[in-house]
Coordinates of C-alpha atoms in Angstrom, one line a residue:
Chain A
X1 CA 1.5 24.5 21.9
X2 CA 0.7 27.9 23.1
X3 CA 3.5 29.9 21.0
X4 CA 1.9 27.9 18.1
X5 CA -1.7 28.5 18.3
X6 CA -0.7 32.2 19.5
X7 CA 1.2 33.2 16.5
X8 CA -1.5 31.6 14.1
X9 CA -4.5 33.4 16.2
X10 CA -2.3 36.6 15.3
X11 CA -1.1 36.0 11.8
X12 CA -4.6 35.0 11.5
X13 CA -6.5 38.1 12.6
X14 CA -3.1 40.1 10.8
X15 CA -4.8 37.8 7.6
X16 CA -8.3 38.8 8.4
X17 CA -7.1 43.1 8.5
X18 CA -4.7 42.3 5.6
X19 CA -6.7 40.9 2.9
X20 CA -9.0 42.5 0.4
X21 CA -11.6 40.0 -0.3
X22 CA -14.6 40.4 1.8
X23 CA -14.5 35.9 2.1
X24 CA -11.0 35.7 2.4
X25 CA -10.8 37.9 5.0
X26 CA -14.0 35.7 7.0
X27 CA -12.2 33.0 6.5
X28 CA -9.3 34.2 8.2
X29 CA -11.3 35.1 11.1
X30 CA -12.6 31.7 11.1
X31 CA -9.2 30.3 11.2
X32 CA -8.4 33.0 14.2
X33 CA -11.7 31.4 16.1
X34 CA -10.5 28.1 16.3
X35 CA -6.6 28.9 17.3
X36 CA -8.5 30.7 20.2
X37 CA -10.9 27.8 20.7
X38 CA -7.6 25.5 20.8
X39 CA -6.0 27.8 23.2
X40 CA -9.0 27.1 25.7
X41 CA -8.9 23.7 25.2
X42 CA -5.0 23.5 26.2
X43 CA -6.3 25.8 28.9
X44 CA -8.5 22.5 30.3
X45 CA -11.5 24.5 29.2
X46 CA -13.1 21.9 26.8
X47 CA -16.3 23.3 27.5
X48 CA -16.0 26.6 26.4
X49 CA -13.4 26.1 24.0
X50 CA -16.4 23.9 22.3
X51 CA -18.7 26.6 22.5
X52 CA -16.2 29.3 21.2
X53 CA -16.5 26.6 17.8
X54 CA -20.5 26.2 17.9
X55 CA -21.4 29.7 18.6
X56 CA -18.9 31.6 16.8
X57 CA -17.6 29.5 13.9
X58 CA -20.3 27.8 13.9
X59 CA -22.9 29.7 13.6
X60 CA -22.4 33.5 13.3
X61 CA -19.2 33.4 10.7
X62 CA -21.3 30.9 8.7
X63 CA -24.1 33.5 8.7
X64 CA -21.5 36.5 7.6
X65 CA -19.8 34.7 4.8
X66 CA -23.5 34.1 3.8
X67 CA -24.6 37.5 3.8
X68 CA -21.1 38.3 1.8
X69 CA -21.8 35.9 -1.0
X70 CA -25.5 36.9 -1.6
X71 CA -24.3 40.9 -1.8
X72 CA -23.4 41.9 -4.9
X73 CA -19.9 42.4 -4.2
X74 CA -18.6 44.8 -7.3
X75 CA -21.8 47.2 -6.0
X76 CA -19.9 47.9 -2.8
X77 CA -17.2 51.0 -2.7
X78 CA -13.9 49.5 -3.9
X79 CA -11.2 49.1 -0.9
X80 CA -8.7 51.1 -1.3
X81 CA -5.3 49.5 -1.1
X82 CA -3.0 49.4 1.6
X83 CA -0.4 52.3 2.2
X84 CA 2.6 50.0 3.8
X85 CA 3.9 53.1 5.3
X86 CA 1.1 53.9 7.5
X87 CA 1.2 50.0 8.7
X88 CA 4.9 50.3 9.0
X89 CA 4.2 52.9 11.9
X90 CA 1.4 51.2 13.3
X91 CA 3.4 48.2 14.1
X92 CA 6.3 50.5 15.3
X93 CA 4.0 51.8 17.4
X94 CA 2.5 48.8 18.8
X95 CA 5.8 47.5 19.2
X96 CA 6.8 50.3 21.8
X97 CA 2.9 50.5 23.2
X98 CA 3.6 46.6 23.9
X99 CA 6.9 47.4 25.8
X100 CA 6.3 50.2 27.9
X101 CA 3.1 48.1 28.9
X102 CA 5.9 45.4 30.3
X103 CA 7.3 47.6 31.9
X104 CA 4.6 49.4 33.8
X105 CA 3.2 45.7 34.6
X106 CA 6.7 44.6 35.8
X107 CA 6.3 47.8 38.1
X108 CA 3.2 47.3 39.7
X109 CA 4.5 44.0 40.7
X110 CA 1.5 41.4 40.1
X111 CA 1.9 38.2 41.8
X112 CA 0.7 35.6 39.5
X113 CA -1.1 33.1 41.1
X114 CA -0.6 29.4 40.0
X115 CA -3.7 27.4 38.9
X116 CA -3.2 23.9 38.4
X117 CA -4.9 21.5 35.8
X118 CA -7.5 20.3 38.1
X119 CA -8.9 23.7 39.4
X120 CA -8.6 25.1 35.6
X121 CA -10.6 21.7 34.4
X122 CA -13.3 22.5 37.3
X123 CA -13.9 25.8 36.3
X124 CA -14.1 25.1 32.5
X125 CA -16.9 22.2 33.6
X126 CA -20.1 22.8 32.1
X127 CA -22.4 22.0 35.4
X128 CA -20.0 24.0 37.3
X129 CA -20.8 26.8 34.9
X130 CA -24.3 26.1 34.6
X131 CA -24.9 26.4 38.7
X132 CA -23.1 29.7 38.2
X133 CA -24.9 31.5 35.6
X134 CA -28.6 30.4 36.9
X135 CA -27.7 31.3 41.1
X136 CA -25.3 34.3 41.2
X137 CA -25.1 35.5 37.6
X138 CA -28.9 35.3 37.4
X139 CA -29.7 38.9 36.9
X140 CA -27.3 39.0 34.1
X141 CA -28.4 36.5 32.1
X142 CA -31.3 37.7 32.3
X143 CA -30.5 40.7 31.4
X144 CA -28.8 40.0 28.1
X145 CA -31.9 37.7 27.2
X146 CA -34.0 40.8 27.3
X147 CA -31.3 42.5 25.4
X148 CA -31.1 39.6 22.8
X149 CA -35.0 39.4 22.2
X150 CA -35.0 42.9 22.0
X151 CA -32.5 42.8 19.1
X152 CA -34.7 39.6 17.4
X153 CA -37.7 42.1 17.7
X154 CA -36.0 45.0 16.1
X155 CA -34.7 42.7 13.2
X156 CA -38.2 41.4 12.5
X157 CA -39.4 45.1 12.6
X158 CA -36.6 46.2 9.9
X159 CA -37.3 43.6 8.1
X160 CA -41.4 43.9 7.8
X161 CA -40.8 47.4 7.0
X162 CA -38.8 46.9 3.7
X163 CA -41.3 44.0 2.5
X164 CA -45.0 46.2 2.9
Chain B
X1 CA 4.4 10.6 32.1
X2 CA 5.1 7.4 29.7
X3 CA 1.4 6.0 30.7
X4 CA 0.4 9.1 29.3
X5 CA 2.3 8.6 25.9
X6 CA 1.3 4.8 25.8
X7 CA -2.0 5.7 26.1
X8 CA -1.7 8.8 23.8
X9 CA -0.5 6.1 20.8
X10 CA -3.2 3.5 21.6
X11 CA -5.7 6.2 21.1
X12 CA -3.9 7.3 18.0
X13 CA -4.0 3.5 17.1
X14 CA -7.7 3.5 17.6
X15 CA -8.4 6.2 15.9
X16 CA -6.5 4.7 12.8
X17 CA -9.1 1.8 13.0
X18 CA -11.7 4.1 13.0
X19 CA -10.8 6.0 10.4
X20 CA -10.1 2.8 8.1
X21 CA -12.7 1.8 9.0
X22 CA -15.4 4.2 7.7
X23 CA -13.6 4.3 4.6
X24 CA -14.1 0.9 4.3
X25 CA -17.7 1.3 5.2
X26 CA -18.1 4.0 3.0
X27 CA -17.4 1.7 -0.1
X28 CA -20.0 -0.9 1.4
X29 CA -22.7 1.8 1.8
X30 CA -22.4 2.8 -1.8
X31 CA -22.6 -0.8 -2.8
X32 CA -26.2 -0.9 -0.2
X33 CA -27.2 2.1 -1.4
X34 CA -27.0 0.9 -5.2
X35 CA -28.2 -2.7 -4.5
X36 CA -31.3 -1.5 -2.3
X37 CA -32.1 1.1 -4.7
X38 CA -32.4 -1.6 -7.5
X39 CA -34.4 -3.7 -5.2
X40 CA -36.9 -0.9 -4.8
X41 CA -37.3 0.0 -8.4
X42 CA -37.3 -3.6 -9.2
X43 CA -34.2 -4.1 -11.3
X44 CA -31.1 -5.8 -10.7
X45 CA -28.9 -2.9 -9.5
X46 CA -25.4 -3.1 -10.0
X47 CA -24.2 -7.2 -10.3
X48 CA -21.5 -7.5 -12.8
X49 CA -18.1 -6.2 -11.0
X50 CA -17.2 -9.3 -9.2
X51 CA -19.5 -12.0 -7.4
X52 CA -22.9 -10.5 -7.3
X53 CA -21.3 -7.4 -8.1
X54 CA -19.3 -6.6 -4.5
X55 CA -16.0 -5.1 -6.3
X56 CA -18.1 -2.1 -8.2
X57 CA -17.1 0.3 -5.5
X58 CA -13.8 -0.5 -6.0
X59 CA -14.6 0.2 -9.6
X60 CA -16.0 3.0 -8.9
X61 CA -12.5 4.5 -6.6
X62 CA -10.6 3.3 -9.3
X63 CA -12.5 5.8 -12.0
X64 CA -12.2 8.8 -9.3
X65 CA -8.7 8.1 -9.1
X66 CA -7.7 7.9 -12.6
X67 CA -10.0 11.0 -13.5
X68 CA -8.0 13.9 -14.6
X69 CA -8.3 16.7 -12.0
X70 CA -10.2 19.7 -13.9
X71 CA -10.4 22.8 -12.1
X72 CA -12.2 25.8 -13.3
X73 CA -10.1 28.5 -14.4
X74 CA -11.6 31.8 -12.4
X75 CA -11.9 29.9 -9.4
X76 CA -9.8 30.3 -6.1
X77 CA -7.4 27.5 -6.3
X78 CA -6.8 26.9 -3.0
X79 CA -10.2 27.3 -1.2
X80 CA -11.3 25.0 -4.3
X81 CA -9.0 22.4 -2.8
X82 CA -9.6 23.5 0.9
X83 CA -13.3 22.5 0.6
X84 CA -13.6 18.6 -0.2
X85 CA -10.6 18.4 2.6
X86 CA -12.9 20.2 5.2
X87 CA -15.4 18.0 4.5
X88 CA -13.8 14.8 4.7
X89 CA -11.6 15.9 7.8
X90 CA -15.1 16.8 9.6
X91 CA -16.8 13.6 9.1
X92 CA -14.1 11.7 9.9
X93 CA -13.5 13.4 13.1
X94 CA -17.5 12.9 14.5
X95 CA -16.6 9.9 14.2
X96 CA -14.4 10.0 17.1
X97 CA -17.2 10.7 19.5
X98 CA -19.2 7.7 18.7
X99 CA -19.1 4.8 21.4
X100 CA -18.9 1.5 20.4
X101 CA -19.2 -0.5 23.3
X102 CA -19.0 0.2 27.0
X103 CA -16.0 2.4 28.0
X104 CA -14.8 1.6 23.6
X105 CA -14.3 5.3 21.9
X106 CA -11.7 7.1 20.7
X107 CA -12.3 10.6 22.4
X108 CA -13.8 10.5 25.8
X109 CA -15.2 13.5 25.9
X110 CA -17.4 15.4 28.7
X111 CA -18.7 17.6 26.4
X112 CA -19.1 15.4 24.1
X113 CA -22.6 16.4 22.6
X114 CA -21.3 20.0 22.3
X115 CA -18.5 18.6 19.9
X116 CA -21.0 16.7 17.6
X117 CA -23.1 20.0 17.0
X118 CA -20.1 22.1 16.7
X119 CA -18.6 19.8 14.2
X120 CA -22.1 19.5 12.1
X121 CA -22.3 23.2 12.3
X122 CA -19.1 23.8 10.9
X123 CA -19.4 21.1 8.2
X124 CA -21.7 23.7 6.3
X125 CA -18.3 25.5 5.3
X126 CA -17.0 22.7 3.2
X127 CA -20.0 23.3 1.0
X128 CA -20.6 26.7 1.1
X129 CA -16.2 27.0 0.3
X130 CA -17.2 24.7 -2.5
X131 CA -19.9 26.7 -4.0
X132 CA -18.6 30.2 -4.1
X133 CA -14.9 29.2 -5.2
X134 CA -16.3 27.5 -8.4
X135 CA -17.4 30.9 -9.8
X136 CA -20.4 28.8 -11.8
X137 CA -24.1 30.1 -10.7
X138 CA -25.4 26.3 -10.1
X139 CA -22.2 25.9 -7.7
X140 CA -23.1 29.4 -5.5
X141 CA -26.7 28.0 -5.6
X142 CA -26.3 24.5 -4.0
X143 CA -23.5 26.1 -1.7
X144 CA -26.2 29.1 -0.6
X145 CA -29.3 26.6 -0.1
X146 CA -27.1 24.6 1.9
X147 CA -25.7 27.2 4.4
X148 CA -29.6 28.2 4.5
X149 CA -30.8 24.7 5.2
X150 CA -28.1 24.1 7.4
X151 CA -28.0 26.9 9.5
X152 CA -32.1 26.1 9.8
X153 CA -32.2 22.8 10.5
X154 CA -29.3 23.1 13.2
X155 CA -31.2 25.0 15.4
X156 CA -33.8 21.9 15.7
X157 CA -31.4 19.4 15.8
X158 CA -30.1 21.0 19.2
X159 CA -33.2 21.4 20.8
X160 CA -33.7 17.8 20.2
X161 CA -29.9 16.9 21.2
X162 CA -30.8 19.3 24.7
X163 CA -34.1 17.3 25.1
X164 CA -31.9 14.6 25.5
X165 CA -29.3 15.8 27.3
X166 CA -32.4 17.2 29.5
X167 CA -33.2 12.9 30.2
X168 CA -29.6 12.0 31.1
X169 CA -28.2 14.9 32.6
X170 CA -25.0 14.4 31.4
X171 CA -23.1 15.5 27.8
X172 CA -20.9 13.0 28.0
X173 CA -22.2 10.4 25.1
X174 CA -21.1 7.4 27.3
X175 CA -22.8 8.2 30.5
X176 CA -26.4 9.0 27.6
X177 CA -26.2 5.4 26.6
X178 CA -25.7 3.8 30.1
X179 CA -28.5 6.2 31.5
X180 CA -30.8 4.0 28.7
X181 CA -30.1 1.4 30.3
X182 CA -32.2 2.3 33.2
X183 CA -35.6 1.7 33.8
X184 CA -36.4 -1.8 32.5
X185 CA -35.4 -3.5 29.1
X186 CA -36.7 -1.1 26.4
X187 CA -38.2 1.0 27.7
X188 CA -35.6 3.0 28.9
X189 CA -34.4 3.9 25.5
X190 CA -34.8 7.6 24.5
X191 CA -37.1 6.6 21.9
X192 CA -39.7 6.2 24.4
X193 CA -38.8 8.7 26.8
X194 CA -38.8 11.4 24.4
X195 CA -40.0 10.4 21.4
X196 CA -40.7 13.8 19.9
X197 CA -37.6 14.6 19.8
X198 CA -36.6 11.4 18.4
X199 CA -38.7 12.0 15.6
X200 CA -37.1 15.6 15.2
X201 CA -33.6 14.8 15.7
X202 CA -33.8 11.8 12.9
X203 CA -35.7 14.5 10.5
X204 CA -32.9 16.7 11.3
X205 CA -30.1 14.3 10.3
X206 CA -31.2 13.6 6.9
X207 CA -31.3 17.3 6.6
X208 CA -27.9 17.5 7.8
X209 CA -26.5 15.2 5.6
X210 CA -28.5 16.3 2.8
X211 CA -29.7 13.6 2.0
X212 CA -33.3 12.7 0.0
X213 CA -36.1 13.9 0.9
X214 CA -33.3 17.5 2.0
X215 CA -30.7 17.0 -1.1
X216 CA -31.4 20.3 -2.2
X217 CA -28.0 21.3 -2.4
X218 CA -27.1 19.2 -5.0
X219 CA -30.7 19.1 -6.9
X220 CA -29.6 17.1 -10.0
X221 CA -32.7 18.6 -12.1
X222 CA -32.3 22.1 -11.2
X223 CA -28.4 22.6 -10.3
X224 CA -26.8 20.6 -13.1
X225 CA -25.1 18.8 -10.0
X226 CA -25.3 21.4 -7.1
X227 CA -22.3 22.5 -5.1
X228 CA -20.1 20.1 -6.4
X229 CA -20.9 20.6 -10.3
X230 CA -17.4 21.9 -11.2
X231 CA -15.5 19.2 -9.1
X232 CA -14.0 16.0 -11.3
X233 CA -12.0 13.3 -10.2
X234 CA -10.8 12.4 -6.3
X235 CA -11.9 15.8 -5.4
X236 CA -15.4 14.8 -6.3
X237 CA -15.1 11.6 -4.7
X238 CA -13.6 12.8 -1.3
X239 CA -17.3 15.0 -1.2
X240 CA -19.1 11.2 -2.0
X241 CA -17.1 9.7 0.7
X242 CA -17.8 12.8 3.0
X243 CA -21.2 12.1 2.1
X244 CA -21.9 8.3 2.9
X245 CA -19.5 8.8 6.6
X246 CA -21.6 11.7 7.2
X247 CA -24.8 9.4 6.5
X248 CA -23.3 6.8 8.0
X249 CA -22.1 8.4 11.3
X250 CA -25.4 10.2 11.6
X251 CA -27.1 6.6 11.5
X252 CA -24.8 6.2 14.9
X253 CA -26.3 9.2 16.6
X254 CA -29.5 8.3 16.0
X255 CA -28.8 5.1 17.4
X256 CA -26.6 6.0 20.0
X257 CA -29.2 9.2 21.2
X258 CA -32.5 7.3 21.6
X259 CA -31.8 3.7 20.4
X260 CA -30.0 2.6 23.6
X261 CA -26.1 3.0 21.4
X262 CA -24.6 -0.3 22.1
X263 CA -26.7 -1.4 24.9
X264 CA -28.4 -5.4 24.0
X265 CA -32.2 -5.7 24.0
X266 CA -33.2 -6.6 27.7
X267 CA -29.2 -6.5 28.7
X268 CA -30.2 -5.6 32.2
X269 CA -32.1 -8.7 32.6
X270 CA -29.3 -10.6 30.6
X271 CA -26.9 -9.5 32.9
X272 CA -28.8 -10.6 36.1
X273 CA -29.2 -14.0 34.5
X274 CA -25.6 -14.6 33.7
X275 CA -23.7 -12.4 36.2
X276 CA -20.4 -13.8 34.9
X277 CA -21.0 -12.0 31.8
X278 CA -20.2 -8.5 33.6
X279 CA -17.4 -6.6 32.1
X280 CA -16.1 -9.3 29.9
X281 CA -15.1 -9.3 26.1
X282 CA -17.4 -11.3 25.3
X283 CA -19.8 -8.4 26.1
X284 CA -17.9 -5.5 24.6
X285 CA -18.1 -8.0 21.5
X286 CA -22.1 -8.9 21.8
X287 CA -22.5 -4.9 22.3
X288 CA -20.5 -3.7 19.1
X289 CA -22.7 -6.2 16.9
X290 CA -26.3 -5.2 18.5
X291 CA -25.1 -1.5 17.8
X292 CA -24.1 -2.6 14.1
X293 CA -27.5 -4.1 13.7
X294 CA -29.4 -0.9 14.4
X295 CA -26.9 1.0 13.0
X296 CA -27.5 -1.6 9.5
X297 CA -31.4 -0.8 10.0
X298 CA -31.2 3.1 10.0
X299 CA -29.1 2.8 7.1
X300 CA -31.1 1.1 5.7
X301 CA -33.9 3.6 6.6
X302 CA -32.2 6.5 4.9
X303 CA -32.0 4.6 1.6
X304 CA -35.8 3.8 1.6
X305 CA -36.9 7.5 2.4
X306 CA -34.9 8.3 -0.8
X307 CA -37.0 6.6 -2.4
X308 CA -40.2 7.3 -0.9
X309 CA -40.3 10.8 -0.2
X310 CA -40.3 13.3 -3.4
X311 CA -37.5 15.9 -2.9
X312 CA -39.0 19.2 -1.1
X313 CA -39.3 22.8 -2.9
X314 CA -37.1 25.3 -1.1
X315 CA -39.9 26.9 0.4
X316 CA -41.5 23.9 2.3
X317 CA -38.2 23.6 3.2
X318 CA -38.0 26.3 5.0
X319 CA -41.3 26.6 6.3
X320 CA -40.8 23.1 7.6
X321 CA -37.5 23.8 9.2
X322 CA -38.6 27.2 10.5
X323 CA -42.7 26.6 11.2
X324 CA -43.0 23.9 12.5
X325 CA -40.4 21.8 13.7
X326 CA -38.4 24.9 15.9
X327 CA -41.7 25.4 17.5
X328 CA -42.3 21.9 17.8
X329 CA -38.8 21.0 19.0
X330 CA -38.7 24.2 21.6
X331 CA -41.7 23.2 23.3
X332 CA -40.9 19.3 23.3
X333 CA -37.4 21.0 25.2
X334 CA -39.5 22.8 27.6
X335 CA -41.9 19.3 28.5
X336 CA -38.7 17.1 28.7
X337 CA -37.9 19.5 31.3
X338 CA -40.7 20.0 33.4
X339 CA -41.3 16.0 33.3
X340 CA -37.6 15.7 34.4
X341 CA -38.0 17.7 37.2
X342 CA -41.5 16.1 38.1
X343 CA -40.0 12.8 37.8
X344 CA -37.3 13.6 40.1
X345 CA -39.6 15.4 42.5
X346 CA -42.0 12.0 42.7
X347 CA -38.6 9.7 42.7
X348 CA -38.5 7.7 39.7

């Protein structure tokens, strides 16, 4: 189930670089979102697997494949087309990046610690997660509210300005 | 393991049932819809096809089916295909979460509530797909109002969904409608603990399922016929049977959220009085039909706004969605809160 939803997530997001329609290429992210959003769920994370759907999918692709339709596409600079060479070397190159990370990590010599379903389920729970963002991850939230209203605010702003 | 996999295939079995069985109901709710509506305007409706005219949805399958299959020629092919699918794949599957009767529902799940807004909110993609691949302007039109109204209306919807989920501190939809159980006969129902957000979360399904007074997607007088103008055949009937599940399942919600789900008038009371009745089928049975029967009236409701309420104009639309029920909604969130956390302070 993992080597599945793996290879789509990356044959989606390889979909997403790949093609040269601005919608195609959203809805190749979208498909990427929900292999991750399945890859939580086999995880036992249900809740945030669900929220990687509503927040992401659900809500900020639909907005982008909005904004694409209502530009005027053919008014945008023409891609230019893809040079295979250049992506020939790029995956050479992540090929060898890839291994020599293996090897380094077999080197260091990281014991991997074994979670079982029931700890992994607890920790996905949405209460669980709840307590934990209000009590110890309090100032953080916080913090990225402020950040988030600040970025509504700003939007507003740019958007007054161009109507007066 | 094998509980597991006999468990895994009685789901699967369940789900089968389900899933016949809002196709089923799909061809009855076209039949209500077309009976009621005749009833309202005073004519007949349709009553020719069979005894008092029961077999015209058949008819009417029978005309999608053999309709040839036109597709517009500058169109994407496959996201032309792709959209009716996404549609019908996403209403069937909210249908999954609904509970029938106590401990009765294909998937279980804790989060539950999450799923249903997730699912609505990606639903908006089968008609926005469905708009833009058509390459016709009425098409991109109903496909761009709907992400609009969708994306709008959402937003309330969830505020009402949290208000509830605020009451029953749980997202699980199972443990929402046993928590309505509480506090007396019916007055433990949603609908009277919260009923602002009643009132929001049923205005926010019709939007959602674009249906009359919202259908402005698929505006017959102004969009030829909307998203789904250059659609023929099956692939415009799998969008009408999206439709009706989608209107049907959201008549579930609404029952399910603040109308007690499957819980009888007064069962508390019932089940005090005849103790024996605890837990057995005949309950599970007596619970199914008191959730079909409100289920029946809120269909029923969504026909007669159709033909009450004149179709908005985009901009009370939005203004509706945007001015006054997110404010309205936020703010009912925020009291549900506070009188939670009063109510648990006095002990109630």
């Amino acid at each position: 189930m993992f080597f599945l939803l793996a290879t789509l997530a990356v044959a989606a997001a390889v979909g997403m670089l790949v093609s040269r329609s601005p919608v195609a290429s959203a809805l190749w992210l979208v498909l990427n979102l929900f292999c991750v959003a399945g890859l939580y769920l086999t995880l036992n994370a249900s809740f945030i697997g669900v929220i990687q759907i509503l927040v992401y999918a659900g809500a900020i692709m639909v907005l982008f494949l909005f904004v694409i339709m209502l530009l005027n596409l053919s008014a945008l600079p023409q891609l230019e087309d893809i040079q295979w060479t250049q992506v020939a070397a790029f995956a050479v190159g992540v090929v060898i990046l890839a291994q020599l990370l293996y090897v380094t990590a077999l080197g260091l010599d990281v014991p991997i610690e074994p979670v079982s379903a029931e700890t992994a389920a607890e920790v996905g729970d949405a209460r669980l997660l709840g307590k934990e963002l209000f009590t110890r991850y309090a100032l953080h939230v916080e913090v990225a509210a402020i950040l988030l209203l600040a970025a509504t605010v700003g939007a507003v702003m740019l958007a007054q300005r161009r109507f007066d | 393991m094998e509980t597991s996999f006999v468990s895994l295939l009685l789901t699967a079995g369940f789900a089968f049932l389900v899933i016949n069985a809002m196709l089923v109901s799909a061809s009855i709710l076209v039949y209500a819809e077309r009976r009621v509506s005749g009833f309202i305007q005073n004519r007949p409706g349709p009553n020719r096809v069979g005894p008092l005219g029961l077999l015209q949805p058949f008819a009417d399958v029978f005309k999608f089916v053999l309709k040839e299959d036109i597709r517009p020629a500058a169109s994407n092919l496959f996201i032309h295909s792709m959209a009716p699918v996404i549609m019908v794949v996403i209403a069937m599957s909210t249908a999954a979460l609904i509970p029938f009767a106590d401990g009765i529902v294909v998937a279980d799940l804790n989060v539950g509530v999450l799923m249903l807004l997730a699912l609505t909110s990606i639903s908006v993609y089968g008609i926005t797909l469905a708009g833009w691949s058509s390459n016709s302007k009425y098409s991109l039109l109903g496909g761009l109002r709907s992400a609009a109204q969708m994306v709008s209306y959402e937003l309330s919807m969830g505020l009402a969904v949290i208000s509830v989920v605020l009451v029953a501190g749980s997202l699980n939809f199972m443990d929402i409608v046993n928590d309505q159980a509480s506090g007396g006969a019916l007055l433990g129902w949603n609908v009277v603990r919260n009923p602002i957000g009643c009132l929001i979360f049923i205005t926010t399904a019709f939007a959602e399922t674009n249906r009359a007074p919202f259908d402005l997607p698929e505006a017959e007088q102004e969009l030829v016929g909307g998203y789904h103008t250059e659609y023929s055949g099956m692939k415009f009937g799998m969008f009408f049977l999206a439709e009706y599940v989608n209107w049907f399942v959201a008549s579930f919600f609404i029952v399910t959220l603040f109308f007690g789900g499957f819980l009888i008038p007064f069962q508390p009371q019932i089940l005090s009085l005849v103790p024996a009745l605890e837990g057995s089928t005949l309950l599970a049975i007596l619970q199914f039909a008191s959730l079909m029967l409100k289920v029946s009236f809120f269909v029923f409701v969504f026909i007669w706004v159709r033909w009450t309420f004149p179709r908005f104009k985009y901009n009370q639309l939005m203004t509706i969605g945007w001015k006054y029920l997110l404010p309205i909604s936020l703010v009912n969130a925020l009291v549900v809160a506070v009188g939670v956390y009063a109510f648990d302070l006095i002990g109630l």
